[in-house]
Amino acid sequence: MRIGILTGGGDCPGLNAVIRAVVRTAEDPCGDNVIGYRHGWQGVVEGDSIELTGASTHAILSTGGTILGTSRYHPDDHEGAADQVLDTLARDKVSTLLVVGGDGTLGAARSLAERGVRIVGIPKTIDNDVPGTDRCVGFDTALWIATEAVDRIHTTAESHDRLIVIEVMGHRAGWLAVGAGIAGGAHAILTPEDPFDIEEVAAVLRHRHQRESFSIVVVAEGAVPVEGTLDFAPVEGPTGSIVAGTIGERVRSELAQRTGFETRLVVLGHVQRGGPPTPTDRLLATRLGVRAVEAVHDSASGVMAALNGDGIILIPLTEASGIKPVNAELLHVARMLLG
Ligand code: F6P
């Protein structure tokens, strides 16, 4: 049997651990072979691929990025591209394609599954916003990096008596902001799920500064103000990603003006997506990779391997559509710790 694999969308730590697990499970003891498509869907459309073997994927478990490369190319946006996908997979004799991605990449997987392509999905994104799984590959590492940044900012903010705004990734969901904000002890956390009133935030911080000399505000890049409270529109780049620093700078300047405190902005950006995966991400990536290959052997298709409590399950790909927002309990905790 010949299994195809691609990694699409923004990269994240843990993708290579998925690839390694897939190859090892497929090759030995099953004797399957694995073909990797380069730069996500673009590689399938263009027939750009490499053979993946145990030898070519050894020593990648702990490395960041993806040895296959990635892109935000979506076949749905290019005329004739979906037909090209069918042609490439038929020519390469691929029985099932493993698609490792977030919302955009898995969305393309859903439309191709409707056209008869046999697909098994694997959820990854540091934004952690794929529905149907308790966690996505890459999130744990990014959360660790962002939390460490909040810890480090604490000491410099306190030494200088400053209000420091830290912008983290998460354009449609605030999992990273809430996670790193709570774990790092931020004094305000702004997310896409819970629109903020900037004057309310300023009032909380003014009150805090009656007893403390510094503050940390963690802002998700997709955070939005309550309608009518601030004239702000998110700025998106060519691939639909939010332009880093936009909301962070606006929040910083508004808070500087409304509180009179000395302020600084730190935009964590792609630092959150780089470097080696944590053990938790390596473990999740490996479990999902193994389960995905087993799903292929069980003739499953149109499904996604997902973390569910302590186990890995298969869910219909259709259930992974859209964005999984931060749950109400976590948002409540973030609000309780304001100031
Ligand atoms: O999709 C994950 C993500 O990390 C988002 O949080 C962020 O908006 C985006 O990628 C940045 O993408 P790019 O690397 O294309 O600028």
GROMACS .gro file of C-alpha atoms and ligand atoms in nm:
model
  355
    1MET     CA    1   0.000   0.000   0.000
    2ARG     CA    2   0.120   0.351  -0.077
    3ILE     CA    3   0.033   0.629   0.168
    4GLY     CA    4   0.073   1.000   0.089
    5ILE     CA    5   0.130   1.275   0.345
    6LEU     CA    6   0.138   1.655   0.337
    7THR     CA    7   0.178   1.929   0.596
    8GLY     CA    8  -0.012   2.252   0.518
    9GLY     CA    9  -0.075   2.599   0.663
   10GLY     CA   10   0.150   2.763   0.921
   11ASP     CA   11   0.425   2.530   1.045
   12CYS     CA   12   0.450   2.427   1.408
   13PRO     CA   13   0.667   2.213   1.633
   14GLY     CA   14   0.567   1.845   1.616
   15LEU     CA   15   0.508   1.810   1.241
   16ASN     CA   16   0.826   1.609   1.194
   17ALA     CA   17   0.725   1.383   1.482
   18VAL     CA   18   0.398   1.310   1.295
   19ILE     CA   19   0.589   1.233   0.972
   20ARG     CA   20   0.833   1.002   1.153
   21ALA     CA   21   0.553   0.813   1.330
   22VAL     CA   22   0.364   0.769   1.003
   23VAL     CA   23   0.668   0.634   0.819
   24ARG     CA   24   0.773   0.398   1.097
   25THR     CA   25   0.420   0.259   1.142
   26ALA     CA   26   0.366   0.220   0.769
   27GLU     CA   27   0.704   0.067   0.686
   28ASP     CA   28   0.756  -0.173   0.966
   29PRO     CA   29   0.594  -0.421   1.008
   30CYS     CA   30   0.335  -0.340   0.739
   31GLY     CA   31   0.570  -0.299   0.445
   32ASP     CA   32   0.382   0.002   0.307
   33ASN     CA   33   0.564   0.291   0.152
   34VAL     CA   34   0.511   0.661   0.210
   35ILE     CA   35   0.535   0.951  -0.033
   36GLY     CA   36   0.558   1.305   0.105
   37TYR     CA   37   0.421   1.601  -0.089
   38ARG     CA   38   0.620   1.921  -0.060
   39HIS     CA   39   0.473   2.255   0.053
   40GLY     CA   40   0.127   2.131   0.139
   41TRP     CA   41  -0.145   2.105  -0.124
   42GLN     CA   42   0.078   2.283  -0.373
   43GLY     CA   43   0.306   1.978  -0.391
   44VAL     CA   44   0.013   1.749  -0.470
   45VAL     CA   45  -0.113   1.982  -0.742
   46GLU     CA   46   0.234   2.018  -0.895
   47GLY     CA   47   0.342   1.657  -0.836
   48ASP     CA   48   0.631   1.770  -0.619
   49SER     CA   49   0.709   1.483  -0.386
   50ILE     CA   50   0.979   1.282  -0.212
   51GLU     CA   51   0.993   0.922  -0.098
   52LEU     CA   52   0.995   0.900   0.280
   53THR     CA   53   1.178   0.613   0.445
   54GLY     CA   54   1.295   0.522   0.791
   55ALA     CA   55   1.641   0.635   0.688
   56SER     CA   56   1.528   0.972   0.554
   57THR     CA   57   1.316   1.044   0.861
   58HIS     CA   58   1.548   0.935   1.136
   59ALA     CA   59   1.652   1.195   1.394
   60ILE     CA   60   1.363   1.430   1.314
   61LEU     CA   61   1.148   1.354   1.618
   62SER     CA   62   1.286   1.646   1.814
   63THR     CA   63   1.321   1.899   1.533
   64GLY     CA   64   1.093   2.196   1.466
   65GLY     CA   65   0.934   2.292   1.133
   66THR     CA   66   0.851   2.031   0.870
   67ILE     CA   67   1.092   1.843   0.646
   68LEU     CA   68   0.821   1.852   0.377
   69GLY     CA   69   0.786   2.229   0.379
   70THR     CA   70   0.446   2.395   0.393
   71SER     CA   71   0.236   2.667   0.232
   72ARG     CA   72  -0.104   2.830   0.255
   73TYR     CA   73  -0.195   2.715  -0.098
   74HIS     CA   74  -0.554   2.587  -0.126
   75PRO     CA   75  -0.671   2.389  -0.432
   76ASP     CA   76  -1.019   2.544  -0.396
   77ASP     CA   77  -0.871   2.885  -0.484
   78HIS     CA   78  -0.714   2.770  -0.814
   79GLU     CA   79  -0.905   2.660  -1.120
   80GLY     CA   80  -0.834   2.301  -1.217
   81ALA     CA   81  -0.621   2.238  -0.907
   82ALA     CA   82  -0.859   1.981  -0.757
   83ASP     CA   83  -0.844   1.779  -1.081
   84GLN     CA   84  -0.464   1.798  -1.062
   85VAL     CA   85  -0.478   1.652  -0.710
   86LEU     CA   86  -0.680   1.355  -0.840
   87ASP     CA   87  -0.434   1.306  -1.128
   88THR     CA   88  -0.125   1.320  -0.906
   89LEU     CA   89  -0.264   1.076  -0.652
   90ALA     CA   90  -0.370   0.832  -0.927
   91ARG     CA   91  -0.030   0.858  -1.100
   92ASP     CA   92   0.156   0.807  -0.770
   93LYS     CA   93  -0.080   0.518  -0.682
   94VAL     CA   94  -0.157   0.672  -0.344
   95SER     CA   95  -0.437   0.485  -0.169
   96THR     CA   96  -0.494   0.739   0.109
   97LEU     CA   97  -0.358   1.086   0.171
   98LEU     CA   98  -0.276   1.193   0.528
   99VAL     CA   99  -0.340   1.566   0.563
  100VAL     CA  100  -0.173   1.736   0.857
  101GLY     CA  101  -0.318   2.083   0.897
  102GLY     CA  102  -0.538   2.341   1.060
  103ASP     CA  103  -0.867   2.486   0.945
  104GLY     CA  104  -0.762   2.592   0.593
  105THR     CA  105  -0.572   2.274   0.504
  106LEU     CA  106  -0.838   2.044   0.650
  107GLY     CA  107  -1.107   2.249   0.473
  108ALA     CA  108  -0.945   2.164   0.141
  109ALA     CA  109  -0.926   1.802   0.259
  110ARG     CA  110  -1.302   1.802   0.318
  111SER     CA  111  -1.382   1.924  -0.032
  112LEU     CA  112  -1.145   1.671  -0.189
  113ALA     CA  113  -1.292   1.391   0.026
  114GLU     CA  114  -1.630   1.485  -0.124
  115ARG     CA  115  -1.475   1.428  -0.467
  116GLY     CA  116  -1.373   1.078  -0.365
  117VAL     CA  117  -1.015   1.130  -0.244
  118ARG     CA  118  -0.943   0.896   0.047
  119ILE     CA  119  -0.821   1.120   0.329
  120VAL     CA  120  -0.728   1.091   0.696
  121GLY     CA  121  -0.667   1.423   0.874
  122ILE     CA  122  -0.436   1.509   1.163
  123PRO     CA  123  -0.498   1.839   1.350
  124LYS     CA  124  -0.210   2.079   1.403
  125THR     CA  125  -0.185   2.449   1.477
  126ILE     CA  126  -0.037   2.653   1.757
  127ASP     CA  127  -0.371   2.836   1.761
  128ASN     CA  128  -0.527   2.510   1.894
  129ASP     CA  129  -0.858   2.595   1.728
  130VAL     CA  130  -0.947   2.280   1.530
  131PRO     CA  131  -1.286   2.147   1.651
  132GLY     CA  132  -1.323   1.781   1.746
  133THR     CA  133  -0.987   1.736   1.918
  134ASP     CA  134  -0.896   1.826   2.275
  135ARG     CA  135  -0.561   1.962   2.155
  136CYS     CA  136  -0.372   2.023   1.833
  137VAL     CA  137  -0.010   1.934   1.760
  138GLY     CA  138   0.210   2.240   1.822
  139PHE     CA  139  -0.004   2.410   2.084
  140ASP     CA  140   0.178   2.278   2.389
  141THR     CA  141   0.516   2.400   2.262
  142ALA     CA  142   0.382   2.744   2.168
  143LEU     CA  143   0.210   2.771   2.505
  144TRP     CA  144   0.537   2.689   2.677
  145ILE     CA  145   0.725   2.953   2.474
  146ALA     CA  146   0.461   3.221   2.533
  147THR     CA  147   0.441   3.144   2.905
  148GLU     CA  148   0.817   3.165   2.938
  149ALA     CA  149   0.803   3.502   2.762
  150VAL     CA  150   0.543   3.630   3.010
  151ASP     CA  151   0.763   3.507   3.297
  152ARG     CA  152   1.064   3.690   3.154
  153ILE     CA  153   0.869   4.010   3.089
  154HIS     CA  154   0.760   4.010   3.454
  155THR     CA  155   1.107   4.089   3.587
  156THR     CA  156   1.186   4.367   3.341
  157ALA     CA  157   0.838   4.523   3.372
  158GLU     CA  158   0.872   4.528   3.750
  159SER     CA  159   1.226   4.667   3.745
  160HIS     CA  160   1.121   4.958   3.523
  161ASP     CA  161   0.770   5.016   3.666
  162ARG     CA  162   0.622   4.963   3.321
  163LEU     CA  163   0.302   4.838   3.166
  164ILE     CA  164   0.405   4.585   2.902
  165VAL     CA  165   0.166   4.454   2.639
  166ILE     CA  166   0.256   4.112   2.495
  167GLU     CA  167   0.088   4.014   2.168
  168VAL     CA  168   0.064   3.640   2.104
  169MET     CA  169  -0.064   3.450   1.800
  170GLY     CA  170  -0.422   3.332   1.767
  171HIS     CA  171  -0.614   3.512   1.496
  172ARG     CA  172  -0.955   3.358   1.555
  173ALA     CA  173  -0.918   3.193   1.897
  174GLY     CA  174  -0.744   3.301   2.214
  175TRP     CA  175  -0.615   2.964   2.344
  176LEU     CA  176  -0.255   3.086   2.354
  177ALA     CA  177  -0.344   3.422   2.510
  178VAL     CA  178  -0.561   3.268   2.780
  179GLY     CA  179  -0.317   2.981   2.842
  180ALA     CA  180   0.000   3.190   2.863
  181GLY     CA  181  -0.183   3.477   3.032
  182ILE     CA  182  -0.316   3.259   3.313
  183ALA     CA  183  -0.006   3.040   3.345
  184GLY     CA  184   0.224   3.345   3.336
  185GLY     CA  185   0.016   3.556   3.574
  186ALA     CA  186  -0.082   3.839   3.337
  187HIS     CA  187  -0.301   4.117   3.476
  188ALA     CA  188  -0.532   4.141   3.176
  189ILE     CA  189  -0.595   3.896   2.891
  190LEU     CA  190  -0.765   4.005   2.569
  191THR     CA  191  -0.908   3.747   2.327
  192PRO     CA  192  -1.122   3.724   2.013
  193GLU     CA  193  -1.389   3.537   2.212
  194ASP     CA  194  -1.440   3.804   2.477
  195PRO     CA  195  -1.434   4.154   2.320
  196PHE     CA  196  -1.268   4.408   2.549
  197ASP     CA  197  -1.367   4.754   2.661
  198ILE     CA  198  -1.037   4.943   2.661
  199GLU     CA  199  -1.155   5.192   2.923
  200GLU     CA  200  -1.254   4.904   3.151
  201VAL     CA  201  -0.905   4.753   3.108
  202ALA     CA  202  -0.741   5.091   3.177
  203ALA     CA  203  -0.953   5.136   3.491
  204VAL     CA  204  -0.852   4.794   3.624
  205LEU     CA  205  -0.484   4.872   3.565
  206ARG     CA  206  -0.507   5.222   3.721
  207HIS     CA  207  -0.659   5.056   4.026
  208ARG     CA  208  -0.384   4.792   4.031
  209HIS     CA  209  -0.114   5.058   4.013
  210GLN     CA  210  -0.237   5.204   4.345
  211ARG     CA  211  -0.063   4.904   4.507
  212GLU     CA  212   0.175   4.772   4.235
  213SER     CA  213   0.410   4.952   3.999
  214PHE     CA  214   0.387   4.733   3.689
  215SER     CA  215   0.142   4.538   3.476
  216ILE     CA  216   0.138   4.279   3.200
  217VAL     CA  217  -0.137   4.261   2.942
  218VAL     CA  218  -0.149   3.958   2.709
  219VAL     CA  219  -0.334   4.027   2.383
  220ALA     CA  220  -0.425   3.768   2.120
  221GLU     CA  221  -0.351   3.902   1.771
  222GLY     CA  222  -0.719   3.852   1.689
  223ALA     CA  223  -0.856   4.028   2.000
  224VAL     CA  224  -1.133   4.275   1.924
  225PRO     CA  225  -1.285   4.568   2.113
  226VAL     CA  226  -1.651   4.575   2.215
  227GLU     CA  227  -1.838   4.734   1.925
  228GLY     CA  228  -1.859   5.109   1.953
  229THR     CA  229  -1.582   5.138   2.217
  230LEU     CA  230  -1.281   5.179   1.988
  231ASP     CA  231  -1.246   5.256   1.620
  232PHE     CA  232  -1.040   4.951   1.521
  233ALA     CA  233  -1.042   4.712   1.228
  234PRO     CA  234  -0.804   4.413   1.217
  235VAL     CA  235  -0.548   4.434   0.934
  236GLU     CA  236  -0.504   4.116   0.731
  237GLY     CA  237  -0.209   4.025   0.508
  238PRO     CA  238  -0.230   3.861   0.163
  239THR     CA  239  -0.285   3.506   0.296
  240GLY     CA  240  -0.554   3.615   0.543
  241SER     CA  241  -0.318   3.616   0.843
  242ILE     CA  242  -0.341   3.911   1.077
  243VAL     CA  243  -0.058   4.162   1.045
  244ALA     CA  244   0.143   4.110   1.362
  245GLY     CA  245   0.156   4.395   1.609
  246THR     CA  246  -0.157   4.577   1.490
  247ILE     CA  247  -0.385   4.518   1.787
  248GLY     CA  248  -0.091   4.503   2.028
  249GLU     CA  249   0.028   4.851   1.932
  250ARG     CA  250  -0.324   4.991   1.946
  251VAL     CA  251  -0.383   4.848   2.294
  252ARG     CA  252  -0.043   4.975   2.409
  253SER     CA  253  -0.100   5.330   2.286
  254GLU     CA  254  -0.456   5.346   2.424
  255LEU     CA  255  -0.343   5.222   2.764
  256ALA     CA  256  -0.048   5.465   2.767
  257GLN     CA  257  -0.285   5.753   2.698
  258ARG     CA  258  -0.557   5.640   2.939
  259THR     CA  259  -0.329   5.548   3.233
  260GLY     CA  260  -0.026   5.774   3.191
  261PHE     CA  261   0.202   5.475   3.264
  262GLU     CA  262   0.521   5.408   3.073
  263THR     CA  263   0.439   5.130   2.823
  264ARG     CA  264   0.615   4.890   2.589
  265LEU     CA  265   0.493   4.636   2.332
  266VAL     CA  266   0.642   4.290   2.277
  267VAL     CA  267   0.516   4.098   1.971
  268LEU     CA  268   0.613   3.732   2.011
  269GLY     CA  269   0.528   3.643   1.650
  270HIS     CA  270   0.689   3.344   1.483
  271VAL     CA  271   0.913   3.266   1.781
  272GLN     CA  272   0.603   3.080   1.901
  273ARG     CA  273   0.611   2.850   1.598
  274GLY     CA  274   0.981   2.766   1.600
  275GLY     CA  275   1.219   2.525   1.765
  276PRO     CA  276   1.191   2.175   1.907
  277PRO     CA  277   0.855   2.037   2.021
  278THR     CA  278   0.791   1.969   2.389
  279PRO     CA  279   0.763   1.605   2.501
  280THR     CA  280   0.384   1.652   2.521
  281ASP     CA  281   0.372   1.760   2.156
  282ARG     CA  282   0.604   1.476   2.046
  283LEU     CA  283   0.380   1.230   2.223
  284LEU     CA  284   0.058   1.368   2.075
  285ALA     CA  285   0.210   1.390   1.727
  286THR     CA  286   0.333   1.031   1.747
  287ARG     CA  287   0.002   0.894   1.876
  288LEU     CA  288  -0.194   1.075   1.603
  289GLY     CA  289   0.052   0.957   1.335
  290VAL     CA  290   0.025   0.594   1.442
  291ARG     CA  291  -0.355   0.612   1.466
  292ALA     CA  292  -0.380   0.772   1.122
  293VAL     CA  293  -0.186   0.488   0.957
  294GLU     CA  294  -0.395   0.232   1.145
  295ALA     CA  295  -0.705   0.410   1.015
  296VAL     CA  296  -0.574   0.367   0.659
  297HIS     CA  297  -0.524  -0.006   0.724
  298ASP     CA  298  -0.881  -0.025   0.856
  299SER     CA  299  -0.997   0.131   0.525
  300ALA     CA  300  -1.120   0.447   0.703
  301SER     CA  301  -1.150   0.766   0.502
  302GLY     CA  302  -1.301   1.112   0.545
  303VAL     CA  303  -1.195   1.103   0.911
  304MET     CA  304  -0.953   1.284   1.141
  305ALA     CA  305  -0.747   1.134   1.424
  306ALA     CA  306  -0.820   1.336   1.736
  307LEU     CA  307  -0.732   1.353   2.105
  308ASN     CA  308  -1.034   1.275   2.319
  309GLY     CA  309  -0.963   1.272   2.692
  310ASP     CA  310  -0.694   1.006   2.739
  311GLY     CA  311  -0.751   0.840   2.404
  312ILE     CA  312  -0.704   0.891   2.033
  313ILE     CA  313  -1.023   0.850   1.832
  314LEU     CA  314  -1.138   0.895   1.473
  315ILE     CA  315  -1.402   1.158   1.403
  316PRO     CA  316  -1.568   1.250   1.073
  317LEU     CA  317  -1.367   1.521   0.894
  318THR     CA  318  -1.688   1.723   0.871
  319GLU     CA  319  -1.690   1.757   1.251
  320ALA     CA  320  -1.352   1.930   1.237
  321SER     CA  321  -1.486   2.222   1.039
  322GLY     CA  322  -1.479   2.582   1.166
  323ILE     CA  323  -1.304   2.725   1.471
  324LYS     CA  324  -1.304   2.590   1.826
  325PRO     CA  325  -1.330   2.890   2.060
  326VAL     CA  326  -1.181   2.905   2.409
  327ASN     CA  327  -1.434   2.754   2.647
  328ALA     CA  328  -1.640   2.964   2.887
  329GLU     CA  329  -1.472   2.826   3.199
  330LEU     CA  330  -1.123   2.935   3.088
  331LEU     CA  331  -1.251   3.277   2.984
  332HIS     CA  332  -1.415   3.306   3.326
  333VAL     CA  333  -1.086   3.222   3.501
  334ALA     CA  334  -0.907   3.484   3.288
  335ARG     CA  335  -1.165   3.744   3.390
  336MET     CA  336  -1.144   3.649   3.760
  337LEU     CA  337  -0.771   3.721   3.760
  338LEU     CA  338  -0.800   4.072   3.609
  339GLY     CA  339  -0.585   4.332   3.782
  340F6P     O1  340  -0.236   2.973   1.172
  340F6P     C1  341  -0.143   2.982   1.274
  340F6P     C2  342  -0.083   3.117   1.282
  340F6P     O2  343   0.024   3.097   1.365
  340F6P     C3  344  -0.172   3.231   1.330
  340F6P     O3  345  -0.184   3.246   1.466
  340F6P     C4  346  -0.108   3.353   1.269
  340F6P     O4  347  -0.203   3.452   1.247
  340F6P     C5  348  -0.058   3.300   1.140
  340F6P     O5  349  -0.032   3.163   1.160
  340F6P     C6  350   0.063   3.371   1.085
  340F6P     O6  351   0.087   3.319   0.961
  340F6P     P1  352   0.205   3.354   0.863
  340F6P     O7  353   0.322   3.274   0.906
  340F6P     O8  354   0.153   3.313   0.730
  340F6P     O9  355   0.231   3.499   0.876
   0.00000   0.00000   0.00000
